């Protein structure tokens, strides 16, 4: 959007890739961004509110243990395993050429030790960085992804999915008894991810209908796109599609047009619970090949029939990444594409088609985009990882304030307060 | 520190070495749009307009400094190119201010072959006659240009004057330094000399030339020369001296005479016009480190002086009847108001100042040096200041011009009038206090100084070699832009909020200004000359504010709405309240429409 203004920028000592940025979302609403660069340096970025109500960006290098010198970081991902506090689990895949012929590859998983009590929040991320569990890999890792493994009568477990150069997707799961992580056979849990016959560059899994169903999309290097609808409880693939493009698929994404943001509980005086209705949710799939981007609308009802090509997405070099975000705050998601041509293209859904509304130029090829609230104020910021550094862009405060005020008044009116 | 990355840029190849002051942005051809002018040590001058190289002028000698200004006092800009080997070139665009005149007469392109120099001569002759007879000037300057230089529809620059000057000039400044309404050319030389010149187009002297006015010798190497208006509107020259110090030169003879009268001492004319400021803590700084200075920073946010104090100060000033005393009174006021802001180091100085200013009020006659608490004085400086009468006899043109203004050259008149009102406004604004000015030393100290009190200083770990001004926030007050050799650029506002920008290469020369990439829309720009013979111009360098703030919508709600919100949030701790507010904001912005 035009009202997005540079809030901060920090350089990277070496470039990253499309897997180099992840977010750390705390329960209390304070969020961080983790950015890895190829040559072992990992930075965290957050904002501190100063006493004079100014925001101060805080970028620090995190020293993760067990990343040997000479190793290169391929991908980074993180999740919060705790529902109540901060239980971050950070996964980093590294690659190290040990001799001329052999290459060592590892998945390092950093998590708080089971014995550790509640540490104070400031030091916890540093503590996590020192607590590493290693999984040696027999393949070159690609996309590191995490998803929920629904369980019948236990709390949902989060597992790692890692795509590899061996044309497989591997599931890596915590072995609590041994205090380690190990690979589990994927066909037992994710039959749709088994036997994909390609190197998956991007994986996206979306659970709906109260974790009873899931939609899975895999985009492969060879141009293959696998889409599957799976019944979770029976572990049965109900419907699946295979699409082939003649270009590598750099990104796939499942999204709905509307964001379901729960009304804050303290506003519901009359106790009518605003519930999420998944039946009405129309799921769309964005498939980004390096040349252009295609959206398949309402996949659950239409299958992969109703496709809309994003016009203009082919005009700015190879597309590397995408982000789904309601960046103009109209309640409807927009599609953001980051390109090698140093641009972020923003598409808006108007009149049943996706229209290019904004192109924004950056200083280097765009590797990753993320739209999140890093300033802790409810308004999200756009974070763009380019080849050279990380840009944080903030909405124009004055415009958003007006919007806020207008909607607040409308809310008061509707509730006759 | 907040950092930003600017992406909109233009890039040109520029073979040759550019000196520190060898580039500037200004409206060189009087078309209303600003151009970038770059001179190289190889003697080539490049003028960039829009996204293109517009003109290249070869064979000038070692260009050390360029300046764009109304050196002829026509009300129109000319380009002054100073070469280190002792030449001053003046270029002038024959383009008419009003293009319609050219269009109307463009059929008469017969005089195409006319010699440039003749053109100019003819033009000046016309001017001189015109001014000499003090006509009401139905034939405006524009028309003279239009008639004589029809061939120059493109408005390309022409060399209109070449003159021998002393060698080793480091920088040039075109400004009115003696408050007479006419611009002077100030040269700063590497051999510690500051000289001033004024354009004279007297018929007896031929076509007109730059006439030397003054020469001041400094104690040390010159960093930068800048114009600074004092609290009472008196223009002064600030000459940066090593170690974060500077020399101040008052060029207006009347001011000096006034001071002399009050002091009853007429023997040291030159010295009384010059004083040396060490800015309090200078003894703690490295005395050999080179210094940059920039004066007359626009400052919109005034120090809040209450009406009462305002009146008091006015009252006092009417009592003392001296601009100088007024200044010290206002200084004292300022000190009282913003004591907390003043750094500890400068407090002692301020204390000293208060004493001296009170002593001044009680009609003792301290020298300026004592006022500033510094013993180093103007006596070091040898100056030969011209007396007033000599100036008048040498320069009849200025007076003619001013009369001509009254006569009716509308353009010039407008311009002059505007600048005059501006000056008036400035004087009114500055009744209380002078404008701030900034200093930076090579070891990375940036200081903002106002009335010789250091408002703040900041230390960075980069070697700052260039200090410029630029309004990046668009609020009317100037930000300070400091550039280091390694490309690190600091943008600071006058409240000490800072933003960093890293230019990726080492920098040889740097300047800022409002450049027109598209005609009619000047944007703030940063210009870098790298050691790889390239010019990078970052345009549209704007920031909505110097600090990032979170969204805080509550502050704009009225009382009733705030109360409802408080009820909604209920009783909770600050942290809970913050979280609830965050939730509410997220829902309002992204969950509703």
Coordinates of C-alpha atoms in Angstrom, one line a residue, chain A residues 5-9 28-29 47 49 53-55 57 259 261-267 326 329-331 361-363 371 373 376-380 388 391 394-395 397 400-402 404-405 407-412 417, chain B residues 1-8 497 500 502 504 542-544 547-558 560-566 568-569 578-593:
Chain A
X5 CA 6.4 3.7 5.3
X6 CA 9.8 2.6 6.2
X7 CA 10.0 2.1 9.9
X8 CA 13.3 0.2 10.1
X9 CA 15.8 -1.6 8.0
X28 CA 1.0 -12.2 25.3
X29 CA 1.1 -10.6 21.9
X47 CA 10.3 -3.5 19.1
X49 CA 8.2 0.8 23.6
X53 CA 6.1 6.4 23.6
X54 CA 8.5 6.0 20.8
X55 CA 9.3 2.6 19.4
X57 CA 13.8 -1.4 17.1
X259 CA -10.1 -13.5 8.0
X261 CA -10.7 -12.7 13.8
X262 CA -12.6 -13.5 17.0
X263 CA -14.3 -10.7 18.6
X264 CA -12.5 -9.9 21.9
X265 CA -14.3 -11.7 24.7
X266 CA -14.6 -8.6 26.8
X267 CA -16.8 -7.0 24.1
X326 CA -5.5 -7.9 4.6
X329 CA -7.8 -3.4 6.3
X330 CA -11.0 -3.9 4.4
X331 CA -11.8 -7.3 5.8
X361 CA 10.1 -1.3 -5.2
X362 CA 12.8 -2.6 -2.8
X363 CA 16.6 -2.5 -2.7
X371 CA 2.6 -9.4 7.7
X373 CA 2.2 -7.2 14.5
X376 CA 2.6 -4.8 19.9
X377 CA -0.2 -2.3 19.2
X378 CA -2.7 -4.5 17.2
X379 CA -1.8 -3.0 13.9
X380 CA 0.3 -5.3 11.7
X388 CA 20.5 -7.5 1.4
X391 CA 12.7 -4.0 5.8
X394 CA 4.5 0.5 9.1
X395 CA 1.1 1.8 8.1
X397 CA -0.5 6.0 11.8
X400 CA -5.2 4.0 10.6
X401 CA -6.2 6.1 13.5
X402 CA -9.1 7.5 11.5
X404 CA -10.0 2.8 14.0
X405 CA -12.0 5.7 15.3
X407 CA -15.0 1.6 13.3
X408 CA -15.1 2.1 17.0
X409 CA -17.9 4.6 16.7
X410 CA -19.7 2.2 14.4
X411 CA -19.3 -0.6 17.0
X412 CA -20.6 1.6 19.7
X417 CA -23.7 2.0 24.0
Chain B
X1 CA 19.2 3.6 16.0
X2 CA 16.5 3.5 13.4
X3 CA 17.7 2.7 10.0
X4 CA 16.0 3.0 6.7
X5 CA 16.7 2.0 3.2
X6 CA 16.0 4.3 0.3
X7 CA 15.4 2.6 -3.0
X8 CA 14.4 5.3 -5.5
X497 CA 16.0 11.9 16.8
X500 CA 20.6 6.0 9.6
X502 CA 23.8 3.1 4.7
X504 CA 26.9 0.8 0.1
X542 CA 11.1 11.4 2.7
X543 CA 10.1 10.1 6.1
X544 CA 6.7 10.9 7.6
X547 CA 10.5 8.5 15.1
X548 CA 8.3 5.4 14.9
X549 CA 5.4 5.4 17.2
X550 CA 2.9 2.7 17.9
X551 CA -0.7 3.1 17.0
X552 CA -2.3 4.8 19.9
X553 CA -5.9 5.6 18.9
X554 CA -7.1 6.5 22.4
X555 CA -5.5 9.8 22.5
X556 CA -7.9 11.1 19.8
X557 CA -11.1 9.9 21.4
X558 CA -13.3 12.4 23.2
X560 CA -17.3 10.1 26.4
X561 CA -15.8 7.5 24.1
X562 CA -12.9 7.1 26.3
X563 CA -15.1 6.4 29.2
X564 CA -17.0 3.7 27.3
X565 CA -13.7 2.2 26.3
X566 CA -12.6 2.1 29.9
X568 CA -15.3 -2.2 28.1
X569 CA -11.8 -2.9 29.1
X578 CA -2.5 -3.2 26.8
X579 CA -3.3 -6.7 25.7
X580 CA -7.0 -6.1 25.5
X581 CA -6.4 -3.0 23.6
X582 CA -4.2 -4.8 21.1
X583 CA -6.9 -7.4 20.7
X584 CA -9.5 -4.8 20.2
X585 CA -7.4 -2.9 17.6
X586 CA -6.7 -6.1 15.7
X587 CA -10.4 -6.9 15.7
X588 CA -11.4 -3.4 14.6
X589 CA -8.8 -3.2 11.9
X590 CA -8.9 -6.8 10.5
X591 CA -12.1 -8.4 11.8
X592 CA -14.6 -5.8 10.8
X593 CA -15.0 -3.7 7.7

